[in-house]
Tab-separated table of C-alpha atoms and ligand atoms in Angstrom:
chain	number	residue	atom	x	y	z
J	1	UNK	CA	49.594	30.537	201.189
J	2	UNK	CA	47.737	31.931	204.668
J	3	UNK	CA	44.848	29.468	205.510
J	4	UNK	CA	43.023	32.681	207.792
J	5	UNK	CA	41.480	35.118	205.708
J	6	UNK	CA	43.510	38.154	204.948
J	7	UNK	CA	42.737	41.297	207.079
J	8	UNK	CA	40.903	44.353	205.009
J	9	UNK	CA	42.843	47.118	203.503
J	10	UNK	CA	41.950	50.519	204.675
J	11	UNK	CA	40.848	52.277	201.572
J	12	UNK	CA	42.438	55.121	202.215
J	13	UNK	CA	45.807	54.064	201.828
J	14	UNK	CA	47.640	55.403	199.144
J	15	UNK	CA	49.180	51.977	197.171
J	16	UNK	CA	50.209	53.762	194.388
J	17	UNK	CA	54.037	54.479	195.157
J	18	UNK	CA	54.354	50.824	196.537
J	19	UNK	CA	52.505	48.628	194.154
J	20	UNK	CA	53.403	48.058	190.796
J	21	UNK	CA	52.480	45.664	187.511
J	22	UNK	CA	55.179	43.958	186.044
J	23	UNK	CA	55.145	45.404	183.054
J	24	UNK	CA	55.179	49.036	184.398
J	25	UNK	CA	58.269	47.852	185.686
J	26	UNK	CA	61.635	49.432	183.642
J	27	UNK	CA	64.097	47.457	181.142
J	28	UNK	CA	66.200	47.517	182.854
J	29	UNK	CA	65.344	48.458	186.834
J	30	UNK	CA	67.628	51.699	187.709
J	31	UNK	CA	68.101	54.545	189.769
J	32	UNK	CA	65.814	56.875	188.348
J	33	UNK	CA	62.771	54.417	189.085
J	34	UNK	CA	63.890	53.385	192.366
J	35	UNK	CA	64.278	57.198	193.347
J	36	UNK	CA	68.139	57.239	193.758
J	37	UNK	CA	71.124	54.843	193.503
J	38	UNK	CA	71.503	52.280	196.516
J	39	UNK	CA	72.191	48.847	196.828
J	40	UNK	CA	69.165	46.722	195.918
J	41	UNK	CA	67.960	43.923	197.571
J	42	UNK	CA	64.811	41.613	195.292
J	43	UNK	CA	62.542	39.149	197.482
J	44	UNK	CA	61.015	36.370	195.217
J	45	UNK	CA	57.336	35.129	196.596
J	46	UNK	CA	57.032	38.112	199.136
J	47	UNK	CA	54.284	36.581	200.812
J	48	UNK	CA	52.446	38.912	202.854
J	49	UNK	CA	55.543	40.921	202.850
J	50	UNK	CA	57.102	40.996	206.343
J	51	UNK	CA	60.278	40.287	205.539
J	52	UNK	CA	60.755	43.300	202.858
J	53	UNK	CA	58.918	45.856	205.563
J	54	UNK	CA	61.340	44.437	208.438
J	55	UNK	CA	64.455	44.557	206.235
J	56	UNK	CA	63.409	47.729	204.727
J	57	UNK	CA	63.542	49.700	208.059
J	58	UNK	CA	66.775	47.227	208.957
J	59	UNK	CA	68.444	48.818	205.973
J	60	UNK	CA	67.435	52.505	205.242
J	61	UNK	CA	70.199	52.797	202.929
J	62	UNK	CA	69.265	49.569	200.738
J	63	UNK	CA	66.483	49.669	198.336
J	64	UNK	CA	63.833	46.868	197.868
J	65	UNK	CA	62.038	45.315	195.088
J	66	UNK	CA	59.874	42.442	196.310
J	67	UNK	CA	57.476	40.277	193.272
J	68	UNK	CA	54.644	38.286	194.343
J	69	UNK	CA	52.357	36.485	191.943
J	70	UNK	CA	49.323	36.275	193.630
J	71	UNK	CA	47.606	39.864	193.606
J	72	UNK	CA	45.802	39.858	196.440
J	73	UNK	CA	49.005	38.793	198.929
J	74	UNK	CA	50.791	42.123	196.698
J	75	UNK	CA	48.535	44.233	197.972
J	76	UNK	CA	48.372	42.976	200.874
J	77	UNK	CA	51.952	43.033	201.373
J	78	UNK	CA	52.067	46.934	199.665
J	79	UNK	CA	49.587	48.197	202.336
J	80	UNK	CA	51.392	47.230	205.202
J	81	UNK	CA	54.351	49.030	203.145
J	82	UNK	CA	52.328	52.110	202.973
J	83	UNK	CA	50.923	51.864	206.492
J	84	UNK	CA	54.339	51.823	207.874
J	85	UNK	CA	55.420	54.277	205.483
J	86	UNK	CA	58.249	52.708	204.595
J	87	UNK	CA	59.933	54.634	201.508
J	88	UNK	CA	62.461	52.216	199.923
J	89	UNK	CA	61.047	49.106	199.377
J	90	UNK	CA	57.530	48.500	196.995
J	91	UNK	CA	56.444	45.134	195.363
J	92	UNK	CA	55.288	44.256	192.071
J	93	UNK	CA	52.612	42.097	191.232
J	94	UNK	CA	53.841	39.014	188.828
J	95	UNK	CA	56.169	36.635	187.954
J	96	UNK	CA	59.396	36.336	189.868
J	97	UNK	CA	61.395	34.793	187.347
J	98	UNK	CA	60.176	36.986	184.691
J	99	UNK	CA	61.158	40.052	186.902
J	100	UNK	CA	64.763	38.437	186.980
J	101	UNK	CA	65.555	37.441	183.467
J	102	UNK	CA	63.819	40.305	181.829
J	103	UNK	CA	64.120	43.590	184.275
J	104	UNK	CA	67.594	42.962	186.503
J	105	UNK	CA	70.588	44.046	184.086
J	106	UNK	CA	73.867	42.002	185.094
J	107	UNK	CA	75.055	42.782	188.594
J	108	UNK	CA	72.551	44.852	189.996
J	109	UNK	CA	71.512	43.375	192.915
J	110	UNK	CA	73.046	42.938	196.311
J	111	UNK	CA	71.186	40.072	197.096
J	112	UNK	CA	68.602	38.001	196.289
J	113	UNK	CA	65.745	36.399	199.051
J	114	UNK	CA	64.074	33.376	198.157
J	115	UNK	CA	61.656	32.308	201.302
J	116	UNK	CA	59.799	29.056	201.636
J	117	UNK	CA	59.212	28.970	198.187
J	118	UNK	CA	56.159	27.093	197.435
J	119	UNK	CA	57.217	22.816	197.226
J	120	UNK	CA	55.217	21.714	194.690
J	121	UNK	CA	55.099	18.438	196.035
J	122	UNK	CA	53.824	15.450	193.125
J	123	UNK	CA	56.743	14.642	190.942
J	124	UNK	CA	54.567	15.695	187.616
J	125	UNK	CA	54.553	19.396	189.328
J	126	UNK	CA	58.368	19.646	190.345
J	127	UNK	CA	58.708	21.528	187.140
J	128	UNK	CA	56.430	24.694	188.480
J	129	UNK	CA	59.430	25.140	191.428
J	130	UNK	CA	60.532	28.661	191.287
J	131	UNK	CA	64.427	27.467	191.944
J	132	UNK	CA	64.766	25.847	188.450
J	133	UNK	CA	68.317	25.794	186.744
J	134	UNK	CA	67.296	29.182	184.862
J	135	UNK	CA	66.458	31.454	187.595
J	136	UNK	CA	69.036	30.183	189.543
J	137	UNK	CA	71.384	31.006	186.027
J	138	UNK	CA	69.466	34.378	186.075
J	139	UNK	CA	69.866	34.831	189.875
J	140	UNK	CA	73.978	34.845	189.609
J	141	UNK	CA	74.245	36.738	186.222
J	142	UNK	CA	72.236	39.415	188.404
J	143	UNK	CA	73.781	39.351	191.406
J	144	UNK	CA	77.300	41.977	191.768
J	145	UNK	CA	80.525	39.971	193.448
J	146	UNK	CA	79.831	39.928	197.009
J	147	UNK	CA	76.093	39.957	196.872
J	148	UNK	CA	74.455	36.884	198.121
J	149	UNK	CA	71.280	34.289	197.694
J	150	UNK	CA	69.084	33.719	200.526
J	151	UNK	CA	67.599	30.775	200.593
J	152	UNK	CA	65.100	29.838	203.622
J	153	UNK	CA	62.539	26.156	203.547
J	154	UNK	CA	60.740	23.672	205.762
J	155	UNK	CA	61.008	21.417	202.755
J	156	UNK	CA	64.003	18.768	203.018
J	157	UNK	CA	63.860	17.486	199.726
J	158	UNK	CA	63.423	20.720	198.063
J	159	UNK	CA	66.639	21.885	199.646
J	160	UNK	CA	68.914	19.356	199.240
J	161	UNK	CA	67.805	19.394	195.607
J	162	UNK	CA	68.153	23.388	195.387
J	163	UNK	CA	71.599	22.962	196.652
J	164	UNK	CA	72.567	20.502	194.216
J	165	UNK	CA	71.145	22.383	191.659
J	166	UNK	CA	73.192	25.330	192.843
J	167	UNK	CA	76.087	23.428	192.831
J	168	UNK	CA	75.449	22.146	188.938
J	169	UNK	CA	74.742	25.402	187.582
J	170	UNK	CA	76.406	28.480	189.414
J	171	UNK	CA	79.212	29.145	190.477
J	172	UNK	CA	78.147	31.000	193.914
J	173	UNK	CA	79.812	29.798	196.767
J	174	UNK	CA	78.388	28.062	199.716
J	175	UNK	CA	76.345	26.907	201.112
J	176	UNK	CA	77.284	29.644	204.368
J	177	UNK	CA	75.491	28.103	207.401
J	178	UNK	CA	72.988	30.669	209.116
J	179	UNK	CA	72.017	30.841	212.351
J	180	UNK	CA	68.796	30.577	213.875
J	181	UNK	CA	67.334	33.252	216.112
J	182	UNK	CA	65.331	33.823	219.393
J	183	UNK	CA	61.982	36.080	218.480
J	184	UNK	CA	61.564	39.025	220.652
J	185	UNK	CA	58.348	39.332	219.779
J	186	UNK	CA	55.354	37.788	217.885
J	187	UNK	CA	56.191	38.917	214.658
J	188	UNK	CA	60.251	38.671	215.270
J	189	UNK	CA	60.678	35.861	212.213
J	190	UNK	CA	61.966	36.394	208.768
J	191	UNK	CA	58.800	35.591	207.391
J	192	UNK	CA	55.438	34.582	208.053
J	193	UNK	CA	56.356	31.161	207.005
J	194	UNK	CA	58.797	31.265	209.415
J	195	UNK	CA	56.691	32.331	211.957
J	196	UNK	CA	54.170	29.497	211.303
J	197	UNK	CA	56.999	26.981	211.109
J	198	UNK	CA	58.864	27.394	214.075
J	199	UNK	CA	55.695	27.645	216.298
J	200	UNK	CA	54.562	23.944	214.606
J	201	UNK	CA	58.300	22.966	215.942
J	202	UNK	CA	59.328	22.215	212.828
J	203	UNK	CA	62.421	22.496	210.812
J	204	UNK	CA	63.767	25.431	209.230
J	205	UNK	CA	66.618	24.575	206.258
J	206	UNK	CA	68.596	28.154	205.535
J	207	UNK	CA	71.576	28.511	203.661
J	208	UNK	CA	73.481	31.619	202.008
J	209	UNK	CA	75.284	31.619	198.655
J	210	UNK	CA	77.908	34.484	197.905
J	211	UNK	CA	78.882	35.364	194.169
J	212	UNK	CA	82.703	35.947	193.154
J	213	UNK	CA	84.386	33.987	196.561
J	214	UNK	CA	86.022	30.720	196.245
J	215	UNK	CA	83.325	27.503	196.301
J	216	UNK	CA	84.204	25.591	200.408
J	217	UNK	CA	84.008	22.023	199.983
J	218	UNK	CA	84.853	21.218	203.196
J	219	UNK	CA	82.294	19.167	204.987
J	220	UNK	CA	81.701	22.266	207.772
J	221	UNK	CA	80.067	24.442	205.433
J	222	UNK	CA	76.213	24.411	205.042
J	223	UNK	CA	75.697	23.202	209.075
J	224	UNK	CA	71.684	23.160	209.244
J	225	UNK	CA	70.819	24.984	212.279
J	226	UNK	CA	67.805	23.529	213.888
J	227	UNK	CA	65.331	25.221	215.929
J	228	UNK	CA	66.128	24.190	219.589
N	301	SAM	C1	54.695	29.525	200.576
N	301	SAM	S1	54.485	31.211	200.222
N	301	SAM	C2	55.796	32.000	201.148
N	301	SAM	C3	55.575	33.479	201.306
N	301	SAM	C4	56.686	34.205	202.075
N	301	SAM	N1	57.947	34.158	201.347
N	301	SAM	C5	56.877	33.628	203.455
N	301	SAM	O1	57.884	32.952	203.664
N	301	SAM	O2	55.990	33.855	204.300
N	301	SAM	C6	55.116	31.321	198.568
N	301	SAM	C7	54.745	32.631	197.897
N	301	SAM	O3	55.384	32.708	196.636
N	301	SAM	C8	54.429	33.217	195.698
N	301	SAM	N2	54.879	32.782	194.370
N	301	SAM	C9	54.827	31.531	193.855
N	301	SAM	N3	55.350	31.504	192.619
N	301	SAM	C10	55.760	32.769	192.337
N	301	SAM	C11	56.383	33.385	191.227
N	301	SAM	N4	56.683	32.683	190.125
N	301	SAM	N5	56.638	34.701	191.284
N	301	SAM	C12	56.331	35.425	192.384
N	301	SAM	N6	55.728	34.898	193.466
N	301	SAM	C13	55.460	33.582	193.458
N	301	SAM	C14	53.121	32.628	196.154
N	301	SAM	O4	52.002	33.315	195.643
N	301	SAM	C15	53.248	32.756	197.671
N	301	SAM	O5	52.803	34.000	198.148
C-alpha cells in the first residue's frame, strides 16, 4: 500500500503492549489476553491503522484486534496506537486468515472489518484475495448473532464477486446499505484508503452483513452510496 514513504517511529515508544507476532497470539483469543471481557471487534489488512485507533477511542468499551501482514505498516500502525495511548486495541503482525481460522473460537467477535482489501487484479492472482470462500466460512463461524461484516472497496468487480460469494457460502444477511459521510477533517475517513479514494473522486462500494437475522432479498437492500 502507501506510495509516500512512511513517517519514522520515535524510538522511544513503547510497542510492546500493542504489537504482537502471530504466534504469540493465544488458542484461542480470550479475556485474560485482551485484559478483560468486552466485545471484540478484528480488522483484517489494518493498513496503517486509522481505522482501529479512530474506532478504538469511538468505542472505549469494545476491544480491538487488528492483523496486518506486512511488518513494517504493523508497526507503523502500533505506534500511532501507542502514541495516542490508546489501551484497547493492538495489532498483530501476520496472516489475517490464519488469525481467523486458527485463534477466534466460535462466536467471539462482534464484528469483523475488512477495508479495501488488496484486488489482486490478473485472473491467475484472484486466488491470493483475502475474501475467499474459507475466510468468509471462518468469518461467520466467528462472528456471535448480531455481530456484523464490514466490508469497504473501490474495486467493482471485487465486490460484486465478494457479495456473491457471501451469498454462496454464509448465511449472514445483507447486504445492509451504508451511508457515506462528510469528513470534518483531513483525517475524518474510515481508512486511509478511504481517504485517498474519495479525494481521487472515486467510488467507494460498502456494504454490512449481520449474522443470525433473516437474508432481505428485496431489490432495496445493498443501495451503493456514492460519493456526491
Ligand atoms: C490496500 S491496503 C488497505 C489498508 C487499509 N485497510 C486501508 O483501507 O487503508 C491492504 C492491506 O492489507 C494487508 N494484507 C494483505 N493481505 C493480508 C493478509 N492475508 N493478512 C493481513 N493483512 C493483509 C496489506 O499488507 C495492506 O496493508
Amino acid at each position: 500500500m502507501g506510495r509516500r514513504a512512511l513517517r519514522k517511529i520515535d524510538p522511544a515508544l513503547d510497542l510492546s503492549r500493542r504489537l504482537f507476532a502471530l504466534d504469540a497470539v493465544p488458542r484461542p483469543v480470550d479475556a485474560a489476553w485482551l485484559g478483560r471481557r468486552a466485545p471484540l471487534e478484528v480488522e483484517a489488512g489494518s493498513g496503517k491503522g486509522l481505522f482501529l485507533s479512530a474506532a478504538a477511542m469511538q468505542r472505549p468499551e469494545h476491544e480491538f484486534l487488528g492483523i496486518e501482514i506486512r511488518p513494517k505498516y504493523a508497526r507503523f500502525a502500533a505506534a500511532r496506537l501507542a502514541k495516542q495511548q490508546i489501551k484497547n486495541a493492538r495489532i498483530v503482525c501476520g496472516d489475517a486468515q490464519r488469525l481467523v481460522r486458527e485463534h477466534l473460537a466460535d462466536s467471539s467477535a462482534a464484528a469483523v472489518h475488512v477495508y479495501f482489501p488488496d484486488p489482486w487484479w490478473k485472473a491467475r492472482h484472484k486466488k491470493r484475495r483475502l475474501l475467499n470462500e474459507l475466510f468468509l466460512r471462518d468469518v461467520e463461524r466467528v462472528l456471535q448473532p448480531g455481530g456484523s461484516l464490514h466490508f469497504w472497496t473501490d474495486v467493482e468487480e471485487y465486490f460484486q464477486a465478494t457479495l456473491a460469494l457471501i451469498r454462496e457460502v454464509t448465511k449472514l444477511a445483507g447486504p445492509l446499505s451504508v451511508a457515506e459521510s462528510a469528513p470534518q477533517h483531513d483525517l475524518d475517513y474510515r481508512t486511509h484508503f478511504e481517504r485517498r479514494t474519495r479525494l481521487a473522486g472515486e467510488r467507494v462500494y460498502r456494504a454490512e452483513f449481520r449474522k443470525g437475522e433473516p437474508r432481505q432479498d428485496s431489490p432495496g437492500r445493498g443501495r451503493i452510496v456514492s460519493p456526491s
